[in-house]
Every structure is written in C-alpha cells, then in structure tokens.
Amino acid sequence: MCKVTELKQAVLARNDRGAQELREELAARGTVMVNLLSSPGSGKTALLEAELGLARLRGVPVAALTADLATENDATRLARSGAPVRQVLTDGLCHLESEMVRSHVDAWLPEGTHLLFVENVGNLVCPASYDLGESLRVVLASVTEGEDKPLKYPTAFGLAHLVVVTKYDIAEAVGFDEPAFLAAVAQVNPGVEVIRTSSRDGEGAGVLLERALAVHAGAAVHRPVMARTAVEHGHAHGHTHTHTHAAGHAAGHTHAAGHTH
C-alpha cells in the first residue's frame, strides 16, 4: 500500500473517531447535527435561511455553522433569521472536519439547542469523505446542475440520508429531466427520499426542518447501501449511525440578527 493511501486512511480514521465522539456528546445534550452538502450555487444558503426562520417561528431552538474559504457573507445572510450563527473560515481548505466543528460546539453552541445545521463548503468531492458527527446528512442539487449529477458524484449522493432538489420553480424553464435525475439517485442510493424545494415560491418549505425534528425525536435515518457495504468491508467513515435523542485551522465569528460588516 502506498504511503499516500496510508496517510489518507489515517487522516480519515482520526476524523471518524472524533466525529463519533462528537455525535455521542451532542446526543447527550439533546442536539441533532444536520450536515448540508452541495456544489457552489445550489441554493443551500437560501434554503437554510428559510428553514432557520421557520424554526424560530415555531419555537424550535436551532443554530447554524456555515463554512467558507474566505468570506463571512453566508453567516451574515443566515443571521437575518434570528438564529445563532457562527462562521467557520477554512483558510482555503475545501471541506470541514470533525475537529473544526467540535471547536465551535465546545466554545459557542447555546445550551438547549435541538438542531445544529452545518452548511459545509460548496464542494461535492472532499466533504463527502468526512463525517462531522452529524445524525442527518443532506445533499442538495439544483435543477440547473444536470440530471446525471448523482452519477458524477456517487460518494456524495450515495452516502446521503436525504436528497433535496432546489430551485424547482425553474425546472421546466431549464428543461430539468426529473425522472432521469431520480433514476440516477436510485442507482447510487436506493430508497433515499428526494424532496423538491423552491426558496422563491415556497415549495417544500419546512420539509427539511420536519425531517430533522423527526430524527431529534428518535426516528431512524435512511441507511445507504454504500455505507452498509463500507461497514461490511471494514472501512466505513461513520455514515451508518442511527440515534435516539432525549428531546485546526478554523477561524470563528458569531453573528446576530441584523449584524453587518
């Protein structure tokens, strides 16, 4: 086995240990982490802002971490929801790791938080391999990205507990072939739920929040075939967990509603 492969496996193994420890600690606190993955421009910030706003209206204690290579733009947007928001600056790193999330959870996450949404770096390659300690992994794809996206990024879509189609209001205009997309998803992740959303017209509003709350209440998540196969071969990265809940180079900044720079 070459040194590069050994190093990668060691890095992932260390990350997975940290992720499992964080998952257990969050469970003890009654907190469910939701990891959002997508390519840049998919609309995950707009979707998350809307879901955070709905959670606040319903009295659900929520918080959000949002990751970016260089700017705090997304945190400023998300803070408009009124939810506690923390920016993670990765200094060029293309993904989050469990240790980076832990540092913010330990120092900042408000007590009593039921749901912690993590907006990962816009990238469907590197983030797919890193378990953050989440209990719900959500992969988003906009209707403008092409029906074969799940086949091009099988690890990201293959390990998802939930798939979200965004910008559905323009699906017809851009010629989105929904049956082809659903077939591609089913090929890499049979049985995973796919939901439609549109931040513009409100389609699917609150569905992500409801799915996260269901997990918080003890509902089991979808178990991807890819994750089960990885376990059988002894090289899983922590994506097969189900939980029941009672209710290093990241720079962080806390944002409040209405905060500007």
PDB file of C-alpha atoms in Angstrom:
ATOM      1  CA  MET A   1       0.000   0.000   0.000  1.00  0.00           C
ATOM      2  CA  CYS A   2       1.492   3.361  -0.967  1.00  0.00           C
ATOM      3  CA  LYS A   3       2.307   5.998   1.641  1.00  0.00           C
ATOM      4  CA  VAL A   4      -0.297   8.441   0.274  1.00  0.00           C
ATOM      5  CA  THR A   5      -3.100   5.899   0.730  1.00  0.00           C
ATOM      6  CA  GLU A   6      -1.917   5.038   4.231  1.00  0.00           C
ATOM      7  CA  LEU A   7      -1.814   8.719   5.175  1.00  0.00           C
ATOM      8  CA  LYS A   8      -5.304   9.339   3.796  1.00  0.00           C
ATOM      9  CA  GLN A   9      -6.720   6.372   5.691  1.00  0.00           C
ATOM     10  CA  ALA A  10      -5.037   7.540   8.893  1.00  0.00           C
ATOM     11  CA  VAL A  11      -6.461  11.051   8.485  1.00  0.00           C
ATOM     12  CA  LEU A  12      -9.967   9.715   7.856  1.00  0.00           C
ATOM     13  CA  ALA A  13      -9.738   7.273  10.759  1.00  0.00           C
ATOM     14  CA  ARG A  14      -8.749  10.060  13.132  1.00  0.00           C
ATOM     15  CA  ASN A  15     -11.555  12.247  11.831  1.00  0.00           C
ATOM     16  CA  ASP A  16     -14.083   9.428  12.224  1.00  0.00           C
ATOM     17  CA  ARG A  17     -13.099   8.810  15.837  1.00  0.00           C
ATOM     18  CA  GLY A  18     -13.553  12.475  16.596  1.00  0.00           C
ATOM     19  CA  ALA A  19     -16.866  12.547  14.732  1.00  0.00           C
ATOM     20  CA  GLN A  20     -18.266   9.615  16.695  1.00  0.00           C
ATOM     21  CA  GLU A  21     -17.211  11.176  19.992  1.00  0.00           C
ATOM     22  CA  LEU A  22     -18.848  14.470  18.983  1.00  0.00           C
ATOM     23  CA  ARG A  23     -22.018  12.669  17.872  1.00  0.00           C
ATOM     24  CA  GLU A  24     -22.296  10.979  21.250  1.00  0.00           C
ATOM     25  CA  GLU A  25     -21.694  14.232  23.097  1.00  0.00           C
ATOM     26  CA  LEU A  26     -24.335  16.022  21.043  1.00  0.00           C
ATOM     27  CA  ALA A  27     -26.784  13.199  21.692  1.00  0.00           C
ATOM     28  CA  ALA A  28     -26.197  13.610  25.421  1.00  0.00           C
ATOM     29  CA  ARG A  29     -27.012  17.301  25.034  1.00  0.00           C
ATOM     30  CA  GLY A  30     -30.159  16.537  23.056  1.00  0.00           C
ATOM     31  CA  THR A  31     -28.761  18.091  19.859  1.00  0.00           C
ATOM     32  CA  VAL A  32     -29.005  16.716  16.321  1.00  0.00           C
ATOM     33  CA  MET A  33     -26.437  17.893  13.780  1.00  0.00           C
ATOM     34  CA  VAL A  34     -27.557  18.216  10.149  1.00  0.00           C
ATOM     35  CA  ASN A  35     -24.741  18.315   7.567  1.00  0.00           C
ATOM     36  CA  LEU A  36     -25.660  20.088   4.306  1.00  0.00           C
ATOM     37  CA  LEU A  37     -23.528  19.294   1.237  1.00  0.00           C
ATOM     38  CA  SER A  38     -23.799  20.676  -2.278  1.00  0.00           C
ATOM     39  CA  SER A  39     -21.864  22.232  -5.105  1.00  0.00           C
ATOM     40  CA  PRO A  40     -21.456  26.040  -5.153  1.00  0.00           C
ATOM     41  CA  GLY A  41     -24.558  27.958  -6.194  1.00  0.00           C
ATOM     42  CA  SER A  42     -27.056  25.204  -5.421  1.00  0.00           C
ATOM     43  CA  GLY A  43     -29.091  27.460  -3.164  1.00  0.00           C
ATOM     44  CA  LYS A  44     -28.323  25.811   0.178  1.00  0.00           C
ATOM     45  CA  THR A  45     -27.821  29.155   1.944  1.00  0.00           C
ATOM     46  CA  ALA A  46     -31.229  30.389   0.778  1.00  0.00           C
ATOM     47  CA  LEU A  47     -32.863  27.125   1.830  1.00  0.00           C
ATOM     48  CA  LEU A  48     -31.140  27.136   5.210  1.00  0.00           C
ATOM     49  CA  GLU A  49     -32.086  30.748   5.875  1.00  0.00           C
ATOM     50  CA  ALA A  50     -35.746  29.893   5.251  1.00  0.00           C
ATOM     51  CA  GLU A  51     -35.636  26.755   7.431  1.00  0.00           C
ATOM     52  CA  LEU A  52     -33.961  28.624  10.279  1.00  0.00           C
ATOM     53  CA  GLY A  53     -36.636  31.309  10.064  1.00  0.00           C
ATOM     54  CA  LEU A  54     -39.401  28.705  10.218  1.00  0.00           C
ATOM     55  CA  ALA A  55     -37.743  27.021  13.187  1.00  0.00           C
ATOM     56  CA  ARG A  56     -37.618  30.318  15.040  1.00  0.00           C
ATOM     57  CA  LEU A  57     -41.293  30.970  14.305  1.00  0.00           C
ATOM     58  CA  ARG A  58     -42.180  27.541  15.688  1.00  0.00           C
ATOM     59  CA  GLY A  59     -40.066  28.000  18.780  1.00  0.00           C
ATOM     60  CA  VAL A  60     -37.541  25.296  17.867  1.00  0.00           C
ATOM     61  CA  PRO A  61     -34.090  26.003  19.369  1.00  0.00           C
ATOM     62  CA  VAL A  62     -31.749  25.986  16.345  1.00  0.00           C
ATOM     63  CA  ALA A  63     -28.270  27.183  15.473  1.00  0.00           C
ATOM     64  CA  ALA A  64     -26.103  27.138  12.365  1.00  0.00           C
ATOM     65  CA  LEU A  65     -22.459  26.828  11.412  1.00  0.00           C
ATOM     66  CA  THR A  66     -21.588  27.919   7.892  1.00  0.00           C
ATOM     67  CA  ALA A  67     -18.243  27.235   6.256  1.00  0.00           C
ATOM     68  CA  ASP A  68     -16.477  29.251   3.596  1.00  0.00           C
ATOM     69  CA  LEU A  69     -12.945  29.513   2.319  1.00  0.00           C
ATOM     70  CA  ALA A  70     -12.633  33.259   2.773  1.00  0.00           C
ATOM     71  CA  THR A  71     -15.801  35.342   3.345  1.00  0.00           C
ATOM     72  CA  GLU A  72     -18.467  35.754   6.006  1.00  0.00           C
ATOM     73  CA  ASN A  73     -21.230  36.531   3.515  1.00  0.00           C
ATOM     74  CA  ASP A  74     -23.283  33.408   4.244  1.00  0.00           C
ATOM     75  CA  ALA A  75     -23.216  33.944   8.006  1.00  0.00           C
ATOM     76  CA  THR A  76     -24.449  37.499   7.528  1.00  0.00           C
ATOM     77  CA  ARG A  77     -27.371  36.193   5.453  1.00  0.00           C
ATOM     78  CA  LEU A  78     -28.243  33.380   7.836  1.00  0.00           C
ATOM     79  CA  ALA A  79     -28.183  35.710  10.839  1.00  0.00           C
ATOM     80  CA  ARG A  80     -31.205  37.519   9.385  1.00  0.00           C
ATOM     81  CA  SER A  81     -33.262  34.521  10.520  1.00  0.00           C
ATOM     82  CA  GLY A  82     -32.637  35.464  14.145  1.00  0.00           C
ATOM     83  CA  ALA A  83     -30.948  32.136  14.882  1.00  0.00           C
ATOM     84  CA  PRO A  84     -27.476  31.960  16.472  1.00  0.00           C
ATOM     85  CA  VAL A  85     -24.982  31.689  13.609  1.00  0.00           C
ATOM     86  CA  ARG A  86     -21.266  31.029  13.551  1.00  0.00           C
ATOM     87  CA  GLN A  87     -18.930  31.424  10.568  1.00  0.00           C
ATOM     88  CA  VAL A  88     -16.132  28.904  10.012  1.00  0.00           C
ATOM     89  CA  LEU A  89     -13.329  30.199   7.820  1.00  0.00           C
ATOM     90  CA  THR A  90     -11.336  27.292   6.419  1.00  0.00           C
ATOM     91  CA  ASP A  91      -8.455  29.351   5.008  1.00  0.00           C
ATOM     92  CA  GLY A  92      -8.668  27.583   1.663  1.00  0.00           C
ATOM     93  CA  LEU A  93      -9.446  24.074   2.894  1.00  0.00           C
ATOM     94  CA  CYS A  94     -12.143  22.547   0.667  1.00  0.00           C
ATOM     95  CA  HIS A  95     -14.069  20.764   3.434  1.00  0.00           C
ATOM     96  CA  LEU A  96     -14.907  20.752   7.106  1.00  0.00           C
ATOM     97  CA  GLU A  97     -13.531  18.171   9.524  1.00  0.00           C
ATOM     98  CA  SER A  98     -14.981  16.969  12.808  1.00  0.00           C
ATOM     99  CA  GLU A  99     -12.292  18.693  14.878  1.00  0.00           C
ATOM    100  CA  MET A 100     -13.151  22.045  13.284  1.00  0.00           C
ATOM    101  CA  VAL A 101     -16.822  21.608  14.139  1.00  0.00           C
ATOM    102  CA  ARG A 102     -16.021  20.475  17.676  1.00  0.00           C
ATOM    103  CA  SER A 103     -14.069  23.641  18.434  1.00  0.00           C
ATOM    104  CA  HIS A 104     -17.164  25.715  17.740  1.00  0.00           C
ATOM    105  CA  VAL A 105     -19.558  23.372  19.502  1.00  0.00           C
ATOM    106  CA  ASP A 106     -17.444  23.418  22.661  1.00  0.00           C
ATOM    107  CA  ALA A 107     -16.960  27.177  22.730  1.00  0.00           C
ATOM    108  CA  TRP A 108     -20.196  28.537  21.307  1.00  0.00           C
ATOM    109  CA  LEU A 109     -23.194  26.231  20.784  1.00  0.00           C
ATOM    110  CA  PRO A 110     -26.031  27.512  23.005  1.00  0.00           C
ATOM    111  CA  GLU A 111     -27.310  25.096  25.633  1.00  0.00           C
ATOM    112  CA  GLY A 112     -30.674  23.560  24.796  1.00  0.00           C
ATOM    113  CA  THR A 113     -30.118  23.660  21.024  1.00  0.00           C
ATOM    114  CA  HIS A 114     -32.225  20.946  19.390  1.00  0.00           C
ATOM    115  CA  LEU A 115     -30.893  21.252  15.837  1.00  0.00           C
ATOM    116  CA  LEU A 116     -27.456  22.342  14.651  1.00  0.00           C
ATOM    117  CA  PHE A 117     -27.363  22.914  10.897  1.00  0.00           C
ATOM    118  CA  VAL A 118     -23.899  22.836   9.323  1.00  0.00           C
ATOM    119  CA  GLU A 119     -23.540  24.366   5.866  1.00  0.00           C
ATOM    120  CA  ASN A 120     -20.450  22.647   4.502  1.00  0.00           C
ATOM    121  CA  VAL A 121     -18.056  24.149   1.967  1.00  0.00           C
ATOM    122  CA  GLY A 122     -19.548  24.255  -1.541  1.00  0.00           C
ATOM    123  CA  ASN A 123     -17.987  21.091  -2.943  1.00  0.00           C
ATOM    124  CA  LEU A 124     -19.276  17.578  -3.637  1.00  0.00           C
ATOM    125  CA  VAL A 125     -15.897  15.828  -3.572  1.00  0.00           C
ATOM    126  CA  CYS A 126     -13.873  16.327  -0.374  1.00  0.00           C
ATOM    127  CA  PRO A 127     -16.742  16.940   2.091  1.00  0.00           C
ATOM    128  CA  ALA A 128     -18.322  13.614   1.118  1.00  0.00           C
ATOM    129  CA  SER A 129     -15.487  11.676   2.774  1.00  0.00           C
ATOM    130  CA  TYR A 130     -15.570  13.477   6.108  1.00  0.00           C
ATOM    131  CA  ASP A 131     -18.047  12.562   8.833  1.00  0.00           C
ATOM    132  CA  LEU A 132     -18.604  15.611  11.031  1.00  0.00           C
ATOM    133  CA  GLY A 133     -20.593  13.875  13.732  1.00  0.00           C
ATOM    134  CA  GLU A 134     -23.904  14.522  12.004  1.00  0.00           C
ATOM    135  CA  SER A 135     -27.043  12.476  12.528  1.00  0.00           C
ATOM    136  CA  LEU A 136     -28.594  13.611   9.250  1.00  0.00           C
ATOM    137  CA  ARG A 137     -26.602  14.096   6.040  1.00  0.00           C
ATOM    138  CA  VAL A 138     -28.402  16.053   3.332  1.00  0.00           C
ATOM    139  CA  VAL A 139     -27.152  16.500  -0.236  1.00  0.00           C
ATOM    140  CA  LEU A 140     -28.631  19.256  -2.378  1.00  0.00           C
ATOM    141  CA  ALA A 141     -28.696  19.636  -6.155  1.00  0.00           C
ATOM    142  CA  SER A 142     -30.327  22.435  -8.123  1.00  0.00           C
ATOM    143  CA  VAL A 143     -32.329  21.792 -11.296  1.00  0.00           C
ATOM    144  CA  THR A 144     -29.670  23.699 -13.254  1.00  0.00           C
ATOM    145  CA  GLU A 145     -26.891  21.231 -12.453  1.00  0.00           C
ATOM    146  CA  GLY A 146     -27.882  18.338 -14.709  1.00  0.00           C
ATOM    147  CA  GLU A 147     -29.683  15.048 -14.213  1.00  0.00           C
ATOM    148  CA  ASP A 148     -26.503  12.988 -14.037  1.00  0.00           C
ATOM    149  CA  LYS A 149     -25.057  14.797 -11.013  1.00  0.00           C
ATOM    150  CA  PRO A 150     -25.592  11.775  -8.702  1.00  0.00           C
ATOM    151  CA  LEU A 151     -23.671   9.555 -11.134  1.00  0.00           C
ATOM    152  CA  LYS A 152     -20.813  12.057 -11.365  1.00  0.00           C
ATOM    153  CA  TYR A 153     -20.577  12.335  -7.573  1.00  0.00           C
ATOM    154  CA  PRO A 154     -21.631   8.894  -6.328  1.00  0.00           C
ATOM    155  CA  THR A 155     -19.969   9.174  -2.926  1.00  0.00           C
ATOM    156  CA  ALA A 156     -21.754  12.408  -2.019  1.00  0.00           C
ATOM    157  CA  PHE A 157     -25.165  11.189  -3.170  1.00  0.00           C
ATOM    158  CA  GLY A 158     -24.533   7.576  -2.203  1.00  0.00           C
ATOM    159  CA  LEU A 159     -23.994   8.414   1.470  1.00  0.00           C
ATOM    160  CA  ALA A 160     -26.909  10.844   1.801  1.00  0.00           C
ATOM    161  CA  HIS A 161     -29.727  10.275   4.252  1.00  0.00           C
ATOM    162  CA  LEU A 162     -31.865  12.764   2.312  1.00  0.00           C
ATOM    163  CA  VAL A 163     -31.597  14.394  -1.133  1.00  0.00           C
ATOM    164  CA  VAL A 164     -33.021  17.855  -1.799  1.00  0.00           C
ATOM    165  CA  VAL A 165     -33.743  19.294  -5.253  1.00  0.00           C
ATOM    166  CA  THR A 166     -33.544  23.092  -5.152  1.00  0.00           C
ATOM    167  CA  LYS A 167     -34.814  25.884  -7.443  1.00  0.00           C
ATOM    168  CA  TYR A 168     -37.671  23.648  -8.549  1.00  0.00           C
ATOM    169  CA  ASP A 169     -39.692  26.671  -9.686  1.00  0.00           C
ATOM    170  CA  ILE A 170     -37.465  26.927 -12.775  1.00  0.00           C
ATOM    171  CA  ALA A 171     -37.291  23.186 -13.503  1.00  0.00           C
ATOM    172  CA  GLU A 172     -39.453  23.427 -16.613  1.00  0.00           C
ATOM    173  CA  ALA A 173     -37.675  26.510 -17.891  1.00  0.00           C
ATOM    174  CA  VAL A 174     -34.252  24.845 -17.785  1.00  0.00           C
ATOM    175  CA  GLY A 175     -35.504  21.512 -19.108  1.00  0.00           C
ATOM    176  CA  PHE A 176     -34.822  19.544 -15.931  1.00  0.00           C
ATOM    177  CA  ASP A 177     -35.425  15.838 -16.588  1.00  0.00           C
ATOM    178  CA  GLU A 178     -36.752  14.791 -13.199  1.00  0.00           C
ATOM    179  CA  PRO A 179     -37.289  11.083 -13.991  1.00  0.00           C
ATOM    180  CA  ALA A 180     -33.669  10.829 -15.175  1.00  0.00           C
ATOM    181  CA  PHE A 181     -32.444  12.539 -12.017  1.00  0.00           C
ATOM    182  CA  LEU A 182     -34.491  10.270  -9.762  1.00  0.00           C
ATOM    183  CA  ALA A 183     -33.205   7.217 -11.628  1.00  0.00           C
ATOM    184  CA  ALA A 184     -29.627   8.406 -11.120  1.00  0.00           C
ATOM    185  CA  VAL A 185     -30.233   8.918  -7.406  1.00  0.00           C
ATOM    186  CA  ALA A 186     -31.802   5.470  -7.097  1.00  0.00           C
ATOM    187  CA  GLN A 187     -28.823   3.913  -8.840  1.00  0.00           C
ATOM    188  CA  VAL A 188     -26.316   5.173  -6.259  1.00  0.00           C
ATOM    189  CA  ASN A 189     -28.588   5.297  -3.205  1.00  0.00           C
ATOM    190  CA  PRO A 190     -31.688   3.068  -3.476  1.00  0.00           C
ATOM    191  CA  GLY A 191     -34.577   4.089  -1.248  1.00  0.00           C
ATOM    192  CA  VAL A 192     -33.323   7.530  -0.239  1.00  0.00           C
ATOM    193  CA  GLU A 193     -36.029  10.194  -0.017  1.00  0.00           C
ATOM    194  CA  VAL A 194     -35.885  13.035  -2.547  1.00  0.00           C
ATOM    195  CA  ILE A 195     -37.747  16.278  -1.809  1.00  0.00           C
ATOM    196  CA  ARG A 196     -38.412  19.296  -4.027  1.00  0.00           C
ATOM    197  CA  THR A 197     -37.851  22.822  -2.788  1.00  0.00           C
ATOM    198  CA  SER A 198     -38.046  26.360  -4.083  1.00  0.00           C
ATOM    199  CA  SER A 199     -36.974  29.317  -1.993  1.00  0.00           C
ATOM    200  CA  ARG A 200     -38.785  31.608  -4.414  1.00  0.00           C
ATOM    201  CA  ASP A 201     -42.299  30.164  -4.302  1.00  0.00           C
ATOM    202  CA  GLY A 202     -42.022  28.251  -1.014  1.00  0.00           C
ATOM    203  CA  GLU A 203     -42.434  24.720  -2.345  1.00  0.00           C
ATOM    204  CA  GLY A 204     -41.134  22.221   0.183  1.00  0.00           C
ATOM    205  CA  ALA A 205     -40.848  24.870   2.896  1.00  0.00           C
ATOM    206  CA  GLY A 206     -40.317  23.259   6.274  1.00  0.00           C
ATOM    207  CA  VAL A 207     -39.793  19.713   4.992  1.00  0.00           C
ATOM    208  CA  LEU A 208     -36.098  19.711   5.880  1.00  0.00           C
ATOM    209  CA  LEU A 209     -36.940  21.058   9.317  1.00  0.00           C
ATOM    210  CA  GLU A 210     -39.569  18.340   9.824  1.00  0.00           C
ATOM    211  CA  ARG A 211     -37.147  15.593   8.809  1.00  0.00           C
ATOM    212  CA  ALA A 212     -34.527  16.921  11.225  1.00  0.00           C
ATOM    213  CA  LEU A 213     -37.053  17.164  14.053  1.00  0.00           C
ATOM    214  CA  ALA A 214     -38.121  13.579  13.371  1.00  0.00           C
ATOM    215  CA  VAL A 215     -34.534  12.437  13.889  1.00  0.00           C
ATOM    216  CA  HIS A 216     -34.383  14.511  17.059  1.00  0.00           C
ATOM    217  CA  ALA A 217     -37.493  12.669  18.262  1.00  0.00           C
ATOM    218  CA  GLY A 218     -35.762   9.330  17.710  1.00  0.00           C
ATOM    219  CA  ALA A 219     -36.648   8.382  14.131  1.00  0.00           C
ATOM    220  CA  ALA A 220     -34.076   6.223  12.358  1.00  0.00           C
ATOM    221  CA  VAL A 221     -32.400   7.693   9.297  1.00  0.00           C
ATOM    222  CA  HIS A 222     -32.168   6.049   5.882  1.00  0.00           C
ATOM    223  CA  ARG A 223     -29.236   3.621   5.703  1.00  0.00           C
ATOM    224  CA  PRO A 224     -27.459   3.991   2.360  1.00  0.00           C
ATOM    225  CA  VAL A 225     -26.315   0.809   0.668  1.00  0.00           C
ATOM    226  CA  MET A 226     -22.894   2.350   0.077  1.00  0.00           C
ATOM    227  CA  ALA A 227     -22.431   2.909   3.804  1.00  0.00           C
ATOM    228  CA  ARG A 228     -23.579  -0.607   4.694  1.00  0.00           C
ATOM    229  CA  THR A 229     -21.151  -2.074   2.143  1.00  0.00           C
ATOM    230  CA  ALA A 230     -18.327   0.001   3.611  1.00  0.00           C
ATOM    231  CA  VAL A 231     -19.067  -1.391   7.076  1.00  0.00           C
ATOM    232  CA  GLU A 232     -19.012  -4.939   5.761  1.00  0.00           C
ATOM    233  CA  HIS A 233     -15.571  -4.310   4.280  1.00  0.00           C
ATOM    234  CA  GLY A 234     -14.273  -2.635   7.414  1.00  0.00           C
ATOM    235  CA  HIS A 235     -13.627   0.849   6.057  1.00  0.00           C
ATOM    236  CA  ALA A 236     -16.682   2.921   6.870  1.00  0.00           C
ATOM    237  CA  HIS A 237     -16.407   6.609   7.656  1.00  0.00           C
ATOM    238  CA  GLY A 238     -19.163   6.842  10.212  1.00  0.00           C
ATOM    239  CA  HIS A 239     -22.221   7.239   7.998  1.00  0.00           C
ATOM    240  CA  THR A 240     -24.357   4.322   9.126  1.00  0.00           C
ATOM    241  CA  HIS A 241     -25.398   5.632  12.506  1.00  0.00           C
ATOM    242  CA  THR A 242     -28.924   5.809  13.860  1.00  0.00           C
ATOM    243  CA  HIS A 243     -29.676   7.639  17.080  1.00  0.00           C
ATOM    244  CA  THR A 244     -32.304   8.281  19.659  1.00  0.00           C
ATOM    245  CA  HIS A 245     -32.222  11.709  21.292  1.00  0.00           C
ATOM    246  CA  ALA A 246     -33.794  12.886  24.522  1.00  0.00           C
ATOM    247  CA  ALA A 247     -35.744  15.680  23.267  1.00  0.00           C
ATOM    248  CA  GLY A 248      -7.492  23.035  13.084  1.00  0.00           C
ATOM    249  CA  HIS A 249      -7.411  25.965  11.334  1.00  0.00           C
ATOM    250  CA  ALA A 250     -10.821  27.401  11.537  1.00  0.00           C
ATOM    251  CA  ALA A 251     -11.475  30.973  12.491  1.00  0.00           C
ATOM    252  CA  GLY A 252     -14.893  31.638  14.008  1.00  0.00           C
ATOM    253  CA  HIS A 253     -17.132  34.663  14.333  1.00  0.00           C
ATOM    254  CA  THR A 254     -20.505  34.940  15.978  1.00  0.00           C
ATOM    255  CA  HIS A 255     -23.312  36.749  14.148  1.00  0.00           C
ATOM    256  CA  ALA A 256     -26.539  38.138  15.491  1.00  0.00           C
ATOM    257  CA  ALA A 257     -29.667  39.056  13.547  1.00  0.00           C
ATOM    258  CA  GLY A 258     -29.112  42.277  11.676  1.00  0.00           C
ATOM    259  CA  HIS A 259     -25.339  42.161  12.112  1.00  0.00           C
ATOM    260  CA  THR A 260     -23.421  43.920   9.361  1.00  0.00           C
ATOM    261  CA  HIS A 261     -19.751  44.305   8.451  1.00  0.00           C
TER     262      HIS A 261
END
